[in-house]
Amino acid sequence: MENILVTGALGQIGSELVPALRVRYGEDHVVASDIRMPPRGSTWDSGPFEFLDCTNRNQVQEVLHRHRVDTIYHLAALLSATSEEKPHVAWDINMGGLYGVLEVARQNRCAVFFPSSIGAFGPTTPPDSTPQDTIQRPTTMYGVTKVAGELLCDYYHRRFGVDTRGLRFPGLISYVAPPGGGTTDYAVEIFYEAIRHGRYTCFLGPDTRLDMMYMPDALAALVALMEVDPSRLEHRNAFNVTAMNFTPEELAAEIRKHVPAFTIDYRIDPVKQSIADSWPNSLDDSAARREWEWSPRYDLPAMTTDMLAKLETKLLGGPARS
Ligand SMILES: NC(=O)c1ccc[n+]([C@@H]2O[C@H](COP(=O)([O-])OP(=O)(O)OC[C@H]3O[C@@H](n4cnc5c(N)ncnc54)[C@H](O)[C@@H]3O)[C@@H](O)[C@H]2O)c1
């Protein structure tokens, strides 16, 4: 292998993916990039960082050449709620960025990882145990860009032989970087508020069931998919992956096992609620389990225990509960 480029590296996933890739492949082999600059004197200094707008194809090409990149983890995108606020910008970044990255990858024979989402499904998709191959008629701009992205990655593989691979992530829960404007952000915010104030006002209704995953499992899935022998891949792009699914009410009950006085109330955001209502309740990820042995480690109780412990250390400097 030569070198890896990560776009959108300062976001929720990249903030943990870059350090994990640097441990695995060597600090100098992983180039982080974003349209924001990392704080000085931070862990980002451990390896190369480039200011890179993924919609600027010449800039992507130049960085690729200079760092002899052969694999791109293309994370830069606007997330679901932000994409509904700014659909035109979302199209430019999510589609324009991906198209440019795939073109540069084709010209330079790079592999590309593309993260799709449960947002690639819509209200006519079978909502329970949603199959790998099924109806995809999303009603959000985010979903439109994710389905189109999945298809474009398939096309670049079939037509040009580009080694594209991808996952349909559910909502990701993590404590390092804040979530970036998605419909599942509540499942991260609730932990911060439980520790800081003992209560949380949720923007989704109490019975809104969605798939979720803890970040360590998301990173493991990414690495496993990118390292698997490609001859084993029948689907290649857009694998359904999930680890758990729950409603806000169920998550609150789990948190209450650790923080007994925790309370939740609801002030529903109609835009986010309608996005969530258009997504599946639970995914069938048997294709990923079969083709590259996907198997998550964290369920709801294990994730909740670890999140609270890690966030208490981060926010309070140590455990708040005995
Ligand atoms: N976090 C989730 O729950 C989740 C779930 C499913 C899929 N995904 C997908 O994973 C990818 C990364 O998600 P995330 O949660 O880390 O997102 P995020 O919003 O936290 O981070 C995205 C990063 O992209 C950067 N960015 C925005 N425009 C850019 C541009 N033009 N050029 C370069 N960088 C730009 C932002 O500065 C930000 O740091 C996205 O494609 C997202 O759709 C995320």
XYZ file of C-alpha atoms and ligand atoms in Angstrom:
366
model
C 0.000 0.000 0.000
C 0.985 3.612 -0.477
C -1.002 6.386 1.206
C -4.552 7.148 2.288
C -6.453 10.433 1.882
C -9.424 11.146 4.177
C -11.760 13.983 3.089
C -14.011 15.666 5.662
C -11.573 14.356 8.279
C -12.527 16.772 11.067
C -16.105 15.469 11.270
C -17.676 12.934 13.613
C -16.301 9.879 11.774
C -12.988 11.303 10.533
C -11.969 12.502 14.010
C -11.780 8.865 15.068
C -11.067 7.205 11.731
C -7.854 9.152 11.062
C -6.177 8.210 14.379
C -7.318 4.586 13.920
C -5.890 4.429 10.385
C -2.649 6.071 11.558
C -2.215 3.414 14.251
C -2.889 0.686 11.691
C -0.946 1.914 8.649
C 1.552 4.442 10.072
C 1.184 8.155 10.844
C 2.834 9.378 7.647
C 0.632 7.167 5.478
C -2.668 8.863 6.321
C -3.361 12.363 4.965
C -6.249 14.078 6.765
C -8.073 16.890 4.937
C -11.040 19.216 5.440
C -12.291 22.724 4.634
C -11.702 23.559 8.289
C -8.297 23.697 9.946
C -7.607 21.521 13.017
C -6.710 23.232 16.310
C -2.964 23.829 16.647
C -1.018 21.568 18.956
C -3.675 18.860 18.767
C -3.331 15.178 17.943
C -3.877 16.157 14.300
C -0.210 17.189 14.227
C 0.819 13.518 14.313
C 0.506 13.211 10.525
C -0.054 15.232 7.340
C -3.068 17.574 7.059
C -4.276 19.380 3.917
C -6.844 22.145 3.560
C -8.931 20.555 0.794
C -12.335 21.378 -0.701
C -13.582 18.101 -2.145
C -15.580 19.940 -4.827
C -12.337 21.357 -6.273
C -11.167 18.523 -8.497
C -7.811 20.124 -9.361
C -7.015 20.497 -5.691
C -7.939 16.845 -5.021
C -5.721 15.787 -7.943
C -2.798 17.896 -6.681
C -3.004 16.506 -3.116
C -3.312 12.965 -4.479
C -0.166 13.358 -6.571
C 1.912 15.096 -3.943
C 1.154 12.446 -1.301
C 1.147 9.440 -3.670
C -2.341 8.478 -2.507
C -3.853 5.157 -3.591
C -6.950 4.996 -1.346
C -9.513 7.726 -0.629
C -11.955 7.632 2.292
C -14.423 10.211 1.038
C -16.278 11.407 4.153
C -16.965 15.051 3.219
C -20.706 15.700 2.900
C -23.624 17.627 4.352
C -25.715 15.427 6.652
C -29.460 14.830 6.520
C -30.925 17.723 8.532
C -28.470 20.286 7.119
C -29.121 18.995 3.592
C -32.857 19.682 4.036
C -32.029 23.244 5.112
C -29.678 23.774 2.151
C -30.627 21.318 -0.591
C -28.731 23.130 -3.367
C -25.500 23.248 -1.396
C -26.036 19.605 -0.419
C -26.262 18.598 -4.068
C -23.071 20.505 -4.928
C -21.037 19.052 -2.048
C -22.458 15.529 -1.852
C -22.736 14.837 -5.580
C -20.142 17.269 -6.986
C -17.604 16.170 -4.392
C -18.160 12.456 -4.992
C -18.118 12.783 -8.778
C -14.811 14.696 -8.679
C -13.266 12.204 -6.260
C -14.334 9.250 -8.443
C -12.961 10.924 -11.577
C -9.600 11.620 -9.954
C -9.620 8.069 -8.555
C -10.252 6.685 -12.042
C -7.370 8.673 -13.514
C -4.978 7.699 -10.714
C -6.179 4.133 -10.089
C -7.190 4.779 -6.473
C -9.638 2.800 -4.347
C -12.567 4.809 -2.919
C -14.631 4.326 0.237
C -18.048 6.034 0.127
C -20.306 6.167 3.217
C -23.967 5.832 2.353
C -26.718 5.878 4.972
C -30.080 4.558 6.128
C -31.161 7.861 4.537
C -30.808 6.152 1.150
C -34.174 4.499 1.904
C -37.591 6.134 1.846
C -41.198 5.730 2.963
C -41.959 3.017 0.378
C -39.004 0.855 1.505
C -40.016 -2.164 3.647
C -39.370 -0.635 7.102
C -38.608 -3.754 9.161
C -35.543 -5.869 8.488
C -35.006 -3.749 5.373
C -33.307 -6.016 2.809
C -29.941 -5.254 1.205
C -31.526 -4.943 -2.235
C -34.915 -3.242 -2.080
C -36.976 -0.165 -3.010
C -35.004 3.083 -2.641
C -37.179 6.160 -3.194
C -35.912 8.619 -0.526
C -37.813 11.871 -0.052
C -34.893 13.982 1.225
C -32.070 15.683 -0.693
C -29.606 13.799 1.532
C -31.216 10.509 0.509
C -31.222 11.475 -3.162
C -27.473 12.170 -3.009
C -26.822 8.911 -1.154
C -28.739 6.709 -3.631
C -27.151 8.511 -6.559
C -23.766 8.128 -4.856
C -24.262 4.382 -4.387
C -25.180 4.023 -8.070
C -22.286 6.192 -9.225
C -19.833 4.088 -7.205
C -21.296 0.913 -8.734
C -20.965 2.489 -12.181
C -17.324 3.516 -11.686
C -16.504 -0.012 -10.625
C -18.343 -1.730 -13.467
C -17.392 0.692 -16.235
C -13.872 1.771 -15.220
C -12.722 -0.878 -12.738
C -12.360 1.610 -9.852
C -12.211 -0.315 -6.548
C -15.193 1.389 -4.905
C -16.614 0.071 -1.622
C -19.253 1.433 0.733
C -21.463 1.012 3.784
C -24.964 2.207 4.591
C -24.319 3.516 8.090
C -27.131 3.915 10.606
C -26.969 6.760 13.157
C -23.485 6.819 14.682
C -22.945 7.390 18.402
C -19.602 8.713 19.615
C -17.982 10.974 22.205
C -14.888 12.418 20.464
C -16.352 14.894 17.935
C -19.902 16.261 17.983
C -22.342 14.990 15.345
C -22.584 17.142 12.229
C -26.281 17.899 11.617
C -28.003 14.545 11.206
C -31.430 13.252 12.211
C -29.918 10.783 14.684
C -27.859 13.446 16.534
C -30.261 13.157 19.484
C -28.688 9.803 20.391
C -25.384 11.614 21.057
C -26.740 14.847 22.588
C -28.793 12.886 25.130
C -25.599 11.549 26.771
C -24.032 15.031 27.101
C -27.233 16.397 28.632
C -27.692 13.391 30.941
C -24.250 14.034 32.431
C -24.424 17.836 32.491
C -28.050 18.471 33.481
C -29.740 15.124 34.196
C -32.437 15.834 31.610
C -32.865 16.071 27.847
C -35.429 17.561 25.480
C -35.594 15.327 22.424
C -36.380 16.588 18.917
C -37.781 13.199 17.799
C -40.919 11.589 19.232
C -40.646 8.928 21.987
C -41.476 5.974 19.698
C -39.228 6.834 16.729
C -37.303 3.620 16.102
C -34.023 3.868 14.146
C -30.913 1.787 13.617
C -27.764 2.913 15.433
C -24.117 1.939 15.846
C -21.348 2.838 18.294
C -18.295 4.401 16.622
C -15.796 1.591 17.461
C -17.994 -0.785 15.441
C -18.272 1.727 12.578
C -14.461 1.994 12.395
C -14.097 -1.796 12.513
C -16.620 -2.120 9.667
C -14.775 0.432 7.558
C -11.414 -1.251 7.944
C -12.805 -4.772 7.458
C -14.590 -3.831 4.244
C -11.581 -2.012 2.800
C -9.225 -4.907 3.624
C -11.359 -7.843 2.460
C -10.357 -9.742 -0.675
C -12.519 -8.043 -3.358
C -13.233 -11.356 -5.082
C -15.483 -12.183 -2.099
C -17.653 -9.100 -2.594
C -20.928 -9.662 -4.333
C -22.378 -6.254 -3.444
C -19.250 -4.128 -3.019
C -21.011 -0.771 -2.432
C -23.660 0.235 0.048
C -23.704 -2.712 2.449
C -26.444 -2.500 5.075
C -24.751 -2.527 8.488
C -26.339 -2.113 11.896
C -25.630 -2.913 15.530
C -28.796 -2.016 17.453
C -32.073 -0.191 17.082
C -34.047 1.707 19.699
C -36.470 4.560 20.331
C -35.662 7.700 22.369
C -37.813 6.268 25.169
C -35.805 3.023 25.215
C -32.481 4.882 25.169
C -33.637 7.082 28.053
C -34.624 3.953 30.036
C -31.150 2.483 29.447
C -29.455 5.711 30.580
C -31.690 5.729 33.694
C -30.099 2.423 34.765
C -26.894 4.455 35.305
C -28.350 7.911 36.055
C -31.582 7.107 37.976
C -32.785 10.730 38.168
C -32.467 11.266 34.383
C -35.603 12.629 32.703
C -36.548 13.119 29.054
C -39.225 15.290 27.484
C -40.090 16.022 23.878
C -40.231 19.077 21.621
C -40.593 17.561 18.185
C -38.812 19.167 15.246
C -41.222 18.538 12.343
C -38.481 18.465 9.675
C -36.271 15.994 11.531
C -39.293 13.915 12.566
C -40.500 13.615 8.982
C -36.988 12.605 7.864
C -36.829 9.953 10.602
C -40.330 8.704 9.752
C -39.245 8.129 6.152
C -36.345 5.848 7.243
C -36.436 2.125 8.142
C -36.934 0.860 11.701
C -34.302 -1.846 11.309
C -31.910 -3.095 8.619
C -31.089 -6.627 7.515
C -27.277 -6.701 7.353
C -26.891 -10.391 6.475
C -25.075 -9.589 3.190
C -22.292 -7.825 5.129
C -22.180 -10.682 7.654
C -21.894 -13.215 4.818
C -19.503 -11.432 2.466
C -16.955 -9.988 4.919
C -17.913 -11.355 8.359
C -19.468 -8.163 9.734
C -20.268 -8.588 13.405
C -20.777 -5.644 15.800
C -19.457 -5.724 19.373
C -21.686 -3.104 21.015
C -25.413 -3.498 21.726
C -27.520 -0.862 23.511
C -26.441 -1.730 27.105
C -22.726 -2.044 26.210
C -22.748 1.194 24.199
C -24.578 3.114 26.957
C -22.161 1.951 29.669
C -19.115 2.891 27.588
C -20.515 6.244 26.354
C -21.338 7.400 29.885
C -17.937 6.353 31.220
C -16.011 8.009 28.362
C -18.076 11.213 28.461
C -17.788 11.537 32.236
C -14.028 11.424 31.853
C -14.188 13.945 29.006
C -16.641 16.390 30.618
C -15.968 15.932 34.336
C -12.443 14.530 34.389
C -13.572 11.220 35.889
C -16.558 9.050 36.821
C -19.485 10.906 38.433
C -21.109 7.766 39.765
C -19.640 5.324 42.299
N -22.457 10.411 11.407
C -23.444 9.609 11.020
O -24.314 9.246 11.846
C -23.497 9.118 9.610
C -24.444 8.130 9.276
C -24.524 7.694 7.950
C -23.646 8.186 7.010
N -22.737 9.148 7.353
C -21.889 9.679 6.296
O -20.522 9.630 6.682
C -19.819 10.760 6.162
C -19.130 11.502 7.291
O -20.088 11.797 8.265
P -19.722 12.641 9.579
O -20.773 12.297 10.574
O -18.302 12.494 9.933
O -20.036 14.113 9.056
P -19.668 15.515 9.729
O -20.709 16.494 9.314
O -19.392 15.345 11.171
O -18.307 15.870 9.000
C -18.242 16.209 7.651
C -16.967 16.981 7.421
O -16.929 17.364 6.039
C -16.367 18.656 5.973
N -16.756 19.267 4.701
C -17.933 19.858 4.380
N -17.886 20.324 3.113
C -16.670 20.003 2.619
C -16.026 20.199 1.373
N -16.634 20.852 0.373
N -14.775 19.714 1.212
C -14.144 19.059 2.225
N -14.698 18.858 3.432
C -15.946 19.327 3.625
C -16.893 19.395 7.192
O -16.062 20.493 7.536
C -16.888 18.279 8.240
O -15.695 18.293 9.001
C -20.878 11.593 5.423
O -20.840 11.253 4.048
C -22.170 11.138 6.029
O -23.247 11.304 5.121
C -22.652 9.621 8.635
